[in-house]
XYZ file of C-alpha atoms in Angstrom:
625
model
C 102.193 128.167 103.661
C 99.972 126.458 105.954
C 101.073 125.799 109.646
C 101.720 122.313 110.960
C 98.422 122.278 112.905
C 96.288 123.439 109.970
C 98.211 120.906 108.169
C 97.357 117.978 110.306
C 93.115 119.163 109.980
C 93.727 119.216 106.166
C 95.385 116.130 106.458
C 92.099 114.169 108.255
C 90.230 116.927 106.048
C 90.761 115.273 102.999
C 90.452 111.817 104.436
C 86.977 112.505 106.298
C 85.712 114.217 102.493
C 84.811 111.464 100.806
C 83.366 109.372 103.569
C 80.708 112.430 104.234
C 80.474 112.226 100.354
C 79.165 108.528 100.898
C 77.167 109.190 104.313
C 75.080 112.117 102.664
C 74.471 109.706 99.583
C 73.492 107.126 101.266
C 70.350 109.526 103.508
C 68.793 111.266 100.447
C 65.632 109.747 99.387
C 65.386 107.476 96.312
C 62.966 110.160 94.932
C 65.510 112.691 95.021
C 68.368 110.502 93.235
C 69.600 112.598 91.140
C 70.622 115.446 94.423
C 73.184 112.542 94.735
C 75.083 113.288 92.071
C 75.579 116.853 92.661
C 76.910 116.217 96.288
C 79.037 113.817 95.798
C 81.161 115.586 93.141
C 80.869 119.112 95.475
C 82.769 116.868 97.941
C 85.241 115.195 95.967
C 85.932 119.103 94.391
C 86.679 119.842 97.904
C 88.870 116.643 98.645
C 90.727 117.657 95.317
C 91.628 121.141 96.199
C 92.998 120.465 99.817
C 94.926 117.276 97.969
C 96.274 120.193 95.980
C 97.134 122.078 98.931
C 98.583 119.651 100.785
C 100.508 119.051 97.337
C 102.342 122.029 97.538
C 103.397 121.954 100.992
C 106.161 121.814 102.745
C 107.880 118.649 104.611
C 106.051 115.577 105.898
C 102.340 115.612 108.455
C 101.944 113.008 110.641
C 98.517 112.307 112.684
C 98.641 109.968 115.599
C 95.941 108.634 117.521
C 95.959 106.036 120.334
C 93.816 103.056 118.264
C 94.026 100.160 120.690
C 96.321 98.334 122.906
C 97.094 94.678 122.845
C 99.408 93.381 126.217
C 101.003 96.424 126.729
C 101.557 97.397 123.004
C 99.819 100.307 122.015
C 98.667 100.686 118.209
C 97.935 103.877 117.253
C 96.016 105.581 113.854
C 98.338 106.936 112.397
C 98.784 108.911 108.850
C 101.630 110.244 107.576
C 101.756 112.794 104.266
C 104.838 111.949 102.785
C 106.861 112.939 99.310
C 105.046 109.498 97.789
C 101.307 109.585 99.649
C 101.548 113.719 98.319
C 101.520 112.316 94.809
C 99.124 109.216 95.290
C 96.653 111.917 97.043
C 96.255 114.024 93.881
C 96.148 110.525 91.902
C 93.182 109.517 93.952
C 91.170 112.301 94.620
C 91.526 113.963 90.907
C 90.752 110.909 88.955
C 87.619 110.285 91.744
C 86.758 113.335 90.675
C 86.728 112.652 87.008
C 84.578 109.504 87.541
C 82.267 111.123 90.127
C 81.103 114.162 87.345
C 81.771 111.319 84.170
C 79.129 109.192 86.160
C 76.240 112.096 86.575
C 75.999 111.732 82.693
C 76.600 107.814 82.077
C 74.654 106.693 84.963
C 71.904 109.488 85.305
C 68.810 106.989 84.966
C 70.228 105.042 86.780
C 67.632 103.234 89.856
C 70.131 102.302 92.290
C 71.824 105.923 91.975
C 72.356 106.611 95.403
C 73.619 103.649 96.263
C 76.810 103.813 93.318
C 77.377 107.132 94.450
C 77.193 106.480 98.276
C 79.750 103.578 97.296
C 81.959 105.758 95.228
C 82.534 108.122 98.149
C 83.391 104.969 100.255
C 85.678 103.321 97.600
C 87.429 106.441 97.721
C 88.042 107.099 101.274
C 89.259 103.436 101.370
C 91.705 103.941 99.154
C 92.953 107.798 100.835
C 93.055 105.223 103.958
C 95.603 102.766 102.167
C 97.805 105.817 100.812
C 98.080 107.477 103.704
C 97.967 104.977 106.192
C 101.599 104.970 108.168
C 100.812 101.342 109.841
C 100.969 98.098 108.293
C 97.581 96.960 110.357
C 95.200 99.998 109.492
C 96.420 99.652 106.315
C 94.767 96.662 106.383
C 91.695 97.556 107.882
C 91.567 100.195 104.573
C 92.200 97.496 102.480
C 89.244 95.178 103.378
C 87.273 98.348 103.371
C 88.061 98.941 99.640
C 87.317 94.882 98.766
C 83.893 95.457 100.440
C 83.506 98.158 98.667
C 84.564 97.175 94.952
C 82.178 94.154 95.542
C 79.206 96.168 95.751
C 80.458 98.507 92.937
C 81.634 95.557 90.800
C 78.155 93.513 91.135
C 75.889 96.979 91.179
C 73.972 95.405 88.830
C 73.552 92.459 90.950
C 70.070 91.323 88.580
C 72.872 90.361 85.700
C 74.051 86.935 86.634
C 76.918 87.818 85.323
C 77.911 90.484 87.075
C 76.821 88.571 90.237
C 79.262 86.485 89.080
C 81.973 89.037 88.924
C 81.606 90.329 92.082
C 81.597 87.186 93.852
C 84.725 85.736 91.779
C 86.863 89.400 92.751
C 85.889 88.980 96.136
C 86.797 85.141 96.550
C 89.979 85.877 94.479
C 91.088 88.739 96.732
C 90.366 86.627 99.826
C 92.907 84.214 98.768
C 95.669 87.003 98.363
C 94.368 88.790 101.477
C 94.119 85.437 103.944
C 98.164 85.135 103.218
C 98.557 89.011 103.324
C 97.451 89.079 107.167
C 99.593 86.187 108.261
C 102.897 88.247 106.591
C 101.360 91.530 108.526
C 100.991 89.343 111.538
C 104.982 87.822 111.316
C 105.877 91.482 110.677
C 104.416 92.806 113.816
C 105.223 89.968 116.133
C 109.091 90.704 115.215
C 108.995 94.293 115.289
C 110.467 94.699 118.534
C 113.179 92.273 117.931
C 115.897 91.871 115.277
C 113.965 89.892 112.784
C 116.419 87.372 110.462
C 116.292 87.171 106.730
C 113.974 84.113 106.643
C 111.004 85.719 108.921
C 111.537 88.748 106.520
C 111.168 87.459 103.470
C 108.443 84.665 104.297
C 106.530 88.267 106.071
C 106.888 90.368 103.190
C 106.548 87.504 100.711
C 102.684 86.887 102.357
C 102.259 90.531 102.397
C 103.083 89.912 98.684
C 100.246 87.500 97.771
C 97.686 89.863 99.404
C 99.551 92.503 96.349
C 99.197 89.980 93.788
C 95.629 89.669 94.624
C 94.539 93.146 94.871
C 96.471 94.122 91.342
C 95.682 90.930 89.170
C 98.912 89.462 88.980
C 99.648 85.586 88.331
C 98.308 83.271 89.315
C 95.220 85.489 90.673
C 94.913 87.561 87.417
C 91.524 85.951 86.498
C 89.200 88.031 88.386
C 89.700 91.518 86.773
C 88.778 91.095 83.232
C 85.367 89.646 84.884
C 84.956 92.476 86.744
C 84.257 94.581 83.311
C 80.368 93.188 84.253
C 80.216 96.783 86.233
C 79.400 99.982 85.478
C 82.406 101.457 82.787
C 83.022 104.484 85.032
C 83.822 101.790 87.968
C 86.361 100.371 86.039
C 87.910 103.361 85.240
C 88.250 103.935 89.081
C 89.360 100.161 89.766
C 92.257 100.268 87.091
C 92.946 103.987 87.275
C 93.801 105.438 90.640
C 92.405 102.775 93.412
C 91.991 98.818 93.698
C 94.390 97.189 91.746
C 96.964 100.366 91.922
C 96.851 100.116 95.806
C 98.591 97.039 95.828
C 102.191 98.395 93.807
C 101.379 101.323 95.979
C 101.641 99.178 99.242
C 104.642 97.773 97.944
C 106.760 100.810 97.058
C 105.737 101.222 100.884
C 107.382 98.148 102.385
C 110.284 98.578 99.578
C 112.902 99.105 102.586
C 111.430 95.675 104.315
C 112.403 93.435 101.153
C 114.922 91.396 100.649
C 117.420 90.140 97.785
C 115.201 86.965 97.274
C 111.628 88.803 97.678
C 113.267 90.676 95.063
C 114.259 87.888 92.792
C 110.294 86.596 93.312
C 108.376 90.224 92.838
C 110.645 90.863 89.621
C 109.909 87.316 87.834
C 106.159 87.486 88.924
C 105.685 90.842 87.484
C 107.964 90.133 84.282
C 105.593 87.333 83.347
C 101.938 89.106 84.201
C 103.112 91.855 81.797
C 103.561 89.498 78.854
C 100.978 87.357 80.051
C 98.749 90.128 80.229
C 99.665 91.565 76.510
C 99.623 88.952 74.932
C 95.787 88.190 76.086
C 95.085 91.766 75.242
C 95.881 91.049 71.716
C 93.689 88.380 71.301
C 90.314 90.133 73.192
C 87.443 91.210 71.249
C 85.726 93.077 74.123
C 86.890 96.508 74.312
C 86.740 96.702 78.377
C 88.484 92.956 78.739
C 91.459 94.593 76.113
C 91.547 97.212 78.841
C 91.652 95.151 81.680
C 94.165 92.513 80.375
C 96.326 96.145 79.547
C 95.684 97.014 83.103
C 97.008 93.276 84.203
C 99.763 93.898 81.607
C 100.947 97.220 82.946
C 100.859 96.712 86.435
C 103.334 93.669 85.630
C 105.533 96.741 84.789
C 105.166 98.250 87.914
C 106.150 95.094 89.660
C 108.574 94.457 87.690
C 110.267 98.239 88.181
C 110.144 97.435 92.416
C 111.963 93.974 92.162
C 114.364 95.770 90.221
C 115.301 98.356 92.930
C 113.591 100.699 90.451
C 110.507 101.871 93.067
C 110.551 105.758 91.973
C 110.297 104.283 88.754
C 106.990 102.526 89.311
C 105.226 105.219 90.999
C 106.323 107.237 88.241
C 104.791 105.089 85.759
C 102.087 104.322 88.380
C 101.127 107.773 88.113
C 101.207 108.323 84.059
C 98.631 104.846 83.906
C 96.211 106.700 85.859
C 95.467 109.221 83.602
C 95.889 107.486 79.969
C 94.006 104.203 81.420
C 91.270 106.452 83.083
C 91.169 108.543 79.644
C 90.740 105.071 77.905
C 88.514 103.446 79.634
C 85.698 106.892 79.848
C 86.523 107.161 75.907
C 85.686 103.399 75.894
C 82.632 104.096 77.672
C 81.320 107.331 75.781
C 81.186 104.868 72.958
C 79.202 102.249 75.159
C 77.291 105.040 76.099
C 76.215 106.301 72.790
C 75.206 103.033 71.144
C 73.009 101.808 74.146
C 71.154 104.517 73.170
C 69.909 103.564 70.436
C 66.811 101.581 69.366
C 68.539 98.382 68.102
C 68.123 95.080 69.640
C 70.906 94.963 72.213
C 70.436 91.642 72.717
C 71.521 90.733 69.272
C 74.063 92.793 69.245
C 77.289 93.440 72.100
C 77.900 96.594 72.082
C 81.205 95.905 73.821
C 82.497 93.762 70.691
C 85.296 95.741 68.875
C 84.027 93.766 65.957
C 80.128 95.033 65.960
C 82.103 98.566 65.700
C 83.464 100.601 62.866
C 83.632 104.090 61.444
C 82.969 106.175 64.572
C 86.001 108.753 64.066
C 83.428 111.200 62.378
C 80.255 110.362 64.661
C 82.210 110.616 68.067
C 85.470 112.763 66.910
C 86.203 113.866 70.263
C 85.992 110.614 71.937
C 88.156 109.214 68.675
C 90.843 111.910 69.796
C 91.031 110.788 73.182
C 91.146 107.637 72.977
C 94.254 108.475 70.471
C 95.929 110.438 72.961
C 95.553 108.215 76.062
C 96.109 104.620 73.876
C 99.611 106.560 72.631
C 100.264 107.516 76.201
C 99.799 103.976 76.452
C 101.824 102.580 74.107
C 104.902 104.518 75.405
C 104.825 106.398 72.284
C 107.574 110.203 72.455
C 105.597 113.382 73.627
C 103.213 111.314 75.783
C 103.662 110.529 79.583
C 103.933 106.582 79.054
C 106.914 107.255 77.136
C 108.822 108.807 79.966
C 107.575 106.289 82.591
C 108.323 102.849 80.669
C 111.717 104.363 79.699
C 112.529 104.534 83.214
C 111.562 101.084 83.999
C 113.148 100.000 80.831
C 116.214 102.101 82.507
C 116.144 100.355 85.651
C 116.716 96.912 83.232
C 119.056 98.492 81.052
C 121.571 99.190 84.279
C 121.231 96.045 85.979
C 124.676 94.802 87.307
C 124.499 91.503 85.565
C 124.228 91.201 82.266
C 122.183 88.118 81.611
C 118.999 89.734 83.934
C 119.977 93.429 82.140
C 119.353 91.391 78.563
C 116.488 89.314 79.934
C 114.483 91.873 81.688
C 115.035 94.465 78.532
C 114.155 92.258 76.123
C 110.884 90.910 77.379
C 109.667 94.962 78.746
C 110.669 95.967 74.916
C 108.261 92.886 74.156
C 105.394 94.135 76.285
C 105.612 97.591 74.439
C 105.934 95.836 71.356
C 102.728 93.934 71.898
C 101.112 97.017 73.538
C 101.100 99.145 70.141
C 99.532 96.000 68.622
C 96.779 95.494 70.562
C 96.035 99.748 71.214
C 96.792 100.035 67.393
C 93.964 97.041 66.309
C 91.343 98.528 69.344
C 91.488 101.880 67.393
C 90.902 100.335 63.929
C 88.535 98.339 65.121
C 86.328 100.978 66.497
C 87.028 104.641 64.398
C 87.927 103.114 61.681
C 86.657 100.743 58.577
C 82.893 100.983 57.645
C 80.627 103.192 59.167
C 77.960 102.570 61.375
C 74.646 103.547 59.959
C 73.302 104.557 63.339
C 72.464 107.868 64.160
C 74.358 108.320 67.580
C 75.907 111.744 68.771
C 78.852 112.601 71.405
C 78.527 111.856 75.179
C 77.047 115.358 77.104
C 79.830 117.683 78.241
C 79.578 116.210 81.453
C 80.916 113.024 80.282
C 83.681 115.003 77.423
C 85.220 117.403 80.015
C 86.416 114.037 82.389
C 88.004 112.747 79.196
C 89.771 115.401 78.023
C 91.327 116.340 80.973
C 92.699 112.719 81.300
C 94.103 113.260 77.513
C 95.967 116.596 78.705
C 97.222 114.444 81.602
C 98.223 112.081 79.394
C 100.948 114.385 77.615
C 104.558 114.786 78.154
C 104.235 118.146 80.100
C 102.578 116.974 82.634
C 105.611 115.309 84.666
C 108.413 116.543 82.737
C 110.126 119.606 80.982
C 112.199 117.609 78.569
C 109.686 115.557 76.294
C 112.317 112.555 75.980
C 114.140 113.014 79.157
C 112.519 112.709 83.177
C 113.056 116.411 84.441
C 111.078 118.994 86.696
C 108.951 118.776 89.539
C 108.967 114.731 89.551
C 112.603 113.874 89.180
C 112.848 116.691 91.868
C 110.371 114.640 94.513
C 111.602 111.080 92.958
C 115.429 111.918 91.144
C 115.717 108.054 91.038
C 113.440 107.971 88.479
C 115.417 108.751 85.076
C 116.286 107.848 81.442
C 118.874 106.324 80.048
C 119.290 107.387 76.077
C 120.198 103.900 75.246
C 116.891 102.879 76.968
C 114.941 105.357 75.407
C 116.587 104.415 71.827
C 115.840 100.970 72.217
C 111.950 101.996 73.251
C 111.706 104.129 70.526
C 112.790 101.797 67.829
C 110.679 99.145 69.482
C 107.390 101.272 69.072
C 107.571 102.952 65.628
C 108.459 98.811 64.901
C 105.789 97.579 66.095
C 103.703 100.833 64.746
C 104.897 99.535 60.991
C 103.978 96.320 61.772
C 100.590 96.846 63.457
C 99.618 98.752 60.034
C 100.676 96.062 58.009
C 98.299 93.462 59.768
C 95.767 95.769 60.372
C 95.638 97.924 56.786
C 92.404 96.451 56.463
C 89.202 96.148 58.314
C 90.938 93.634 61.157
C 90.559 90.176 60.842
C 87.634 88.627 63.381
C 89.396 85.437 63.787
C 91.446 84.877 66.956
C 93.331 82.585 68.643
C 91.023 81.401 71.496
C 94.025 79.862 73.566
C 95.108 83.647 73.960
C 91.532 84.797 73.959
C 90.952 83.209 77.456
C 94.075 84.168 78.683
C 96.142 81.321 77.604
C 93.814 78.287 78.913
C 93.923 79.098 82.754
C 90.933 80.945 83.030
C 89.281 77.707 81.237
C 91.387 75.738 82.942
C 90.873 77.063 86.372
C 86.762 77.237 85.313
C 87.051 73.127 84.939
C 89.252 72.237 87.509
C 90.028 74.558 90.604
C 86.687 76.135 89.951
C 84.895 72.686 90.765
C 87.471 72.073 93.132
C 86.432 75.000 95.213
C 83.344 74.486 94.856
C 83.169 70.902 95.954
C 85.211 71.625 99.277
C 82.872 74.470 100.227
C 80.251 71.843 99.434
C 82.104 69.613 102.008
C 82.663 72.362 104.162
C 78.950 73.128 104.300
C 77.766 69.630 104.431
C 80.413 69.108 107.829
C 79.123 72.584 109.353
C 75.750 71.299 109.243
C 76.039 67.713 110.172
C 79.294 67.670 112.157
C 79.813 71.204 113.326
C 76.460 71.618 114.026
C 75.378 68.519 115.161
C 78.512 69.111 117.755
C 77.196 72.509 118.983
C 73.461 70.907 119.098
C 74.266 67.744 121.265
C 75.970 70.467 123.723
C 73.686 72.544 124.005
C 70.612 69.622 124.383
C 72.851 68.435 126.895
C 73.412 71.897 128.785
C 69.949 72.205 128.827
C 68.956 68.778 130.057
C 71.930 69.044 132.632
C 70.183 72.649 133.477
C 66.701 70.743 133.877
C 68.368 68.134 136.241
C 70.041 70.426 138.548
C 66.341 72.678 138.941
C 64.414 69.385 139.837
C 67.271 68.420 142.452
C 67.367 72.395 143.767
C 63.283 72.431 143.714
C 62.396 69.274 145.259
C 65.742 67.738 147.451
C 67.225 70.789 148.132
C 64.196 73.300 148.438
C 62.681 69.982 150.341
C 64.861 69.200 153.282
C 64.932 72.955 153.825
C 61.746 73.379 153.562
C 60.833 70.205 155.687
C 63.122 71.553 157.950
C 61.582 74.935 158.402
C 58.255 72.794 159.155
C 59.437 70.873 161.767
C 61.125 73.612 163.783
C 57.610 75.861 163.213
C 55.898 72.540 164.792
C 58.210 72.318 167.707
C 57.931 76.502 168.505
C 54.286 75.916 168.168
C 54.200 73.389 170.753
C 56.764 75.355 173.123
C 55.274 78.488 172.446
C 52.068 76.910 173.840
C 53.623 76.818 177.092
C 53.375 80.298 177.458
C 50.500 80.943 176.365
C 49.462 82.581 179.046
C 46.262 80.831 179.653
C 45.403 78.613 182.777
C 43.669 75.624 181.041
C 46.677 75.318 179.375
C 49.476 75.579 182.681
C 47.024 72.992 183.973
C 46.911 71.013 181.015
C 50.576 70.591 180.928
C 51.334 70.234 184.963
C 48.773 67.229 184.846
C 50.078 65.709 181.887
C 53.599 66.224 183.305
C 52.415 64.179 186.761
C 50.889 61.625 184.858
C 54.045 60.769 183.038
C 56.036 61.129 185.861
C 54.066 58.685 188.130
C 54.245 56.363 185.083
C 57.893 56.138 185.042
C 58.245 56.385 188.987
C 55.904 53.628 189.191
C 57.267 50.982 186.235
């Protein structure tokens, strides 16, 4: 076993990684592209195998480095490798990995190549930063790191307006979260040396709470992500697998000792209502990567949900099973994007991305069809797959709530989001493999691309975090035994999915209906909503805003400065000619009168007799008058 010094070097080892990953992307030539690639996936094989290391150690790291002082408090950069940043390490840098190789194939010809991987490599040390980051205001400075960079990655093709469009909206929306996120940091560190009462520590971790329910999509700033399916597919596998959105449950399974029995109350009914909110939308999407995101919305609302039920080990548990199966989903997603782009129909006429323009591919793309299988009944919470053990334990954590009315609530409306979960996996799958073939010739994704994917369908099977297929057991409940399952719980999950399995083949026996409820289809209204109203709202007031900077602001800062200068002119006039004059006048006169007594001594007799007779004359003058 490593010693606590080597330790501490794999420890900034694995951080440093991916930033080199990024740095040597970012040098290599545009000629030489394609060299990218290959770096960038040597380095993130590296970063995996000393997260692995570091996995199996023993005890917790810490790093600390003096950062900055402000007054005479000293902040310091500090990391700590704990029981919960041990797991979150392998999340990251494995599923990184995955992308990183699943990209060399699906974006090989590409033109901006070096740039997506040089931002990859960033995106991912940002988000190492955030999980191992032991101090509320670094973790910060990670966190607008990994906004910067998900705004580049996002809007990567930047020539689509709409994924211009996408980028910009994701950044504005995380601003909003973040602006509120700093103040709660802020009220946090400004009571840290004193005893800080309930109210300041709830309205801090409550703030800190809207930067959360930015960065993972959850009401009322849920709106950004399924826009953000403009990027490349393998980005948002990355955003809603192991990094953006997941840092923000992450950073609150952090601060879990810091909240209190109201910011409790508030995190459990905000996450509660994004998870149905976000199914329900799901089921009514037509776009296979918006289905995905609105899943990613819903499930996260899980996670929430788990933390402002005291259930934490719970939602890292299920925090870690999402990676995987979404990650899995969204590169199967994308081998099928993948292989009909490549054909010579007129893309324009046809979205590729529209479950509906699909059909039949089981036999053309069978390993991609048994993937996506695997990872959308990991998914669904379905027995023998991962998401089965990890809802059950948030559906525990209901279950054995102390009162009964938020036990039934809270049970009821989870056992509704799995409900609706089968639904909407179950009508993605017909809608794709199944129903009439495609006539096109199109062929599986390069091995590249399959290996990524079928990893992420291994990961996405019981064995992976437990022993006992129906029951949380081995090396997790070891790390995290607060995570468990309650047989009642898992009954009542059980029954809910084969349910909702019957009843998703009854609607769906045949080819799936195209029509859809368009008040679900735009996630219930708000996102047309906000598009007419706050939208043009915003808008206008940074039209106000601009118009003021210009002719208030900067009419202000113009006046002042005409008048500095004129004040400036002024006061060199009065130095150069009233100043510089009476001294210089001054200097004249004295040089006149030593030039006259000077002449005295001369030392020339015309002169002594010069001035003797001149001296006689005026005295006889005066003598005489």
């Amino acid at each position: 076993m490593p010693n606590p010094s080597t330790l501490e070097n794999l420890l900034a080892l694995v951080l440093i990684l991916p930033l080199l990953s990024a740095v040597v992307s970012f040098v290599i030539p545009q000629r030489y592209s394609w060299v990218a690639s290959i770096t960038s996936s040597i380095f993130l094989v590296a970063c995996a195998i000393v997260s692995f290391v570091l996995f199996f150690s023993d005890g917790n790291v810490f790093i600390n480095a003096h950062w900055f002082s402000i007054s005479t408090t000293e902040l310091n950069f500090s990391l700590v490798l704990d029981s919960s940043s041990r797991l979150m390490i392998i999340v990251v840098s494995v599923v990184s990995l995955l992308v990183h190789v699943y990209s060399t194939g699906y974006m090989a010809y590409d033109p901006k190549l070096t740039r997506y991987f040089g931002m990859l490599g960033f995106f991912t040390f940002s988000m190492l930063g955030i999980v191992l980051s032991n101090q509320l205001i670094l973790t910060f400075m990670f966190w607008e790191l990994m906004g910067f960079s998900s705004y580049l990655l996002i809007g990567h093709w930047m020539e689509k307006p709409a994924a211009a469009k996408a980028a910009h909206k994701a950044f504005l929306f995380n601003r909003i979260g973040d602006a509120f996120m700093l103040v709660g940091i802020l009220i946090i560190f400004v009571h840290q040396s004193i005893p800080i009462d309930s109210f300041w520590l709830t309205t801090g971790v409550l703030c800190i709470f809207c930067g959360i329910i930015g960065k993972s999509a959850q009401l009322p700033l849920s709106f950004w992500l399924p826009d953000a399916m403009e990027g490349p597919t393998p980005v948002s596998a990355l955003l809603h697998a192991a990094t953006m959105v997941a840092a923000g449950v992450f950073l609150l399974i952090r601060i879990s000792s810091l909240l209190t029995e109201t910011a409790l109350i508030v995190i459990a009914i905000t996450g509660i209502s994004t998870a149905v909110f976000g199914a329900l939308c799901a089921l009514n999407q037509f776009d296979i990567k918006k289905i995905l995101a609105y899943s990613t919305i819903s499930q996260l609302g899980l996670m929430i949900t788990a933390i402002g039920l005291g259930a934490k080990d719970a939602a890292l548990l299920h925090l870690f099973t999402h990676a995987f199966f979404k990650a899995g989903l969204f590169l199967a997603s994308g081998s099928v994007i993948h292989a009909l782009s490549h054909q010579t129909t007129d893309q324009n006429k046809v979205d590729i991305q529209d479950i509906r323009n699909l059909g039949g591919l089981r036999k053309k793309l069978p390993i991609t069809f048994i993937v996506f299988c695997i990872t959308a009944a990991s998914l669904s919470g379905i027995p023998l797959f991962s998401g089965f053990l990890s809802k059950d334990s948030i559906l525990t954590a209901a279950w054995t709530l102390p009162n009964p009315s938020a036990q039934w609530i809270f049970s009821l409306l989870i056992a509704l989001v799995s409900f609706i979960t089968v639904l909407y996996s179950y009508r993605m799958i017909r809608f794709v493999f199944f129903g009439k073939e495609s006539t096109l010739t199109i062929h599986e994704a390069p091995s590249v691309m399959r290996v990524p994917m079928i990893i992420c369908a291994i990961a996405s099977c019981w064995f992976i975090v437990s022993f006992n297929p129906i029951h949380v057991s081995g090396w997790f409940y070891t790390m995290f035994a607060e995570a468990e399952t309650n047989f009642v719980a898992a009954g009542l999950s059980t029954v809910t999915v084969f349910i909702a399995l019957i009843v998703a083949t009854l609607l769906y026996s045949k080819q799936a209906s195209a029509k859809s409820i368009t008040f679900f289809q735009n996630g219930f209204g708000v996102d047309s909503f906000y598009q007419k109203t706050i939208g043009p709202a915003v808008l206008a007031l940074a039209s106000g805003a601009t118009k003021t900077d210009k002719k208030v602001l900067d009419g202000i800062l113009h006046f002042v400065a005409y008048a500095h200068v004129s004040f400036a002119h002024g006061i060199a006039w009065f130095d150069q000619y009233i100043i510089d004059g009476v001294v210089d006048t001054s200097g004249r006169v004295v040089k006149w009168i030593g030039s006259i007594t000077r002449s005295f001594q001369a030392g020339k007799i015309q002169l002594y007799i010069f001035w003797a007779v001149t001296g006689l004359i005026i005295f006889l003058f005066f003598a005489l008058i």
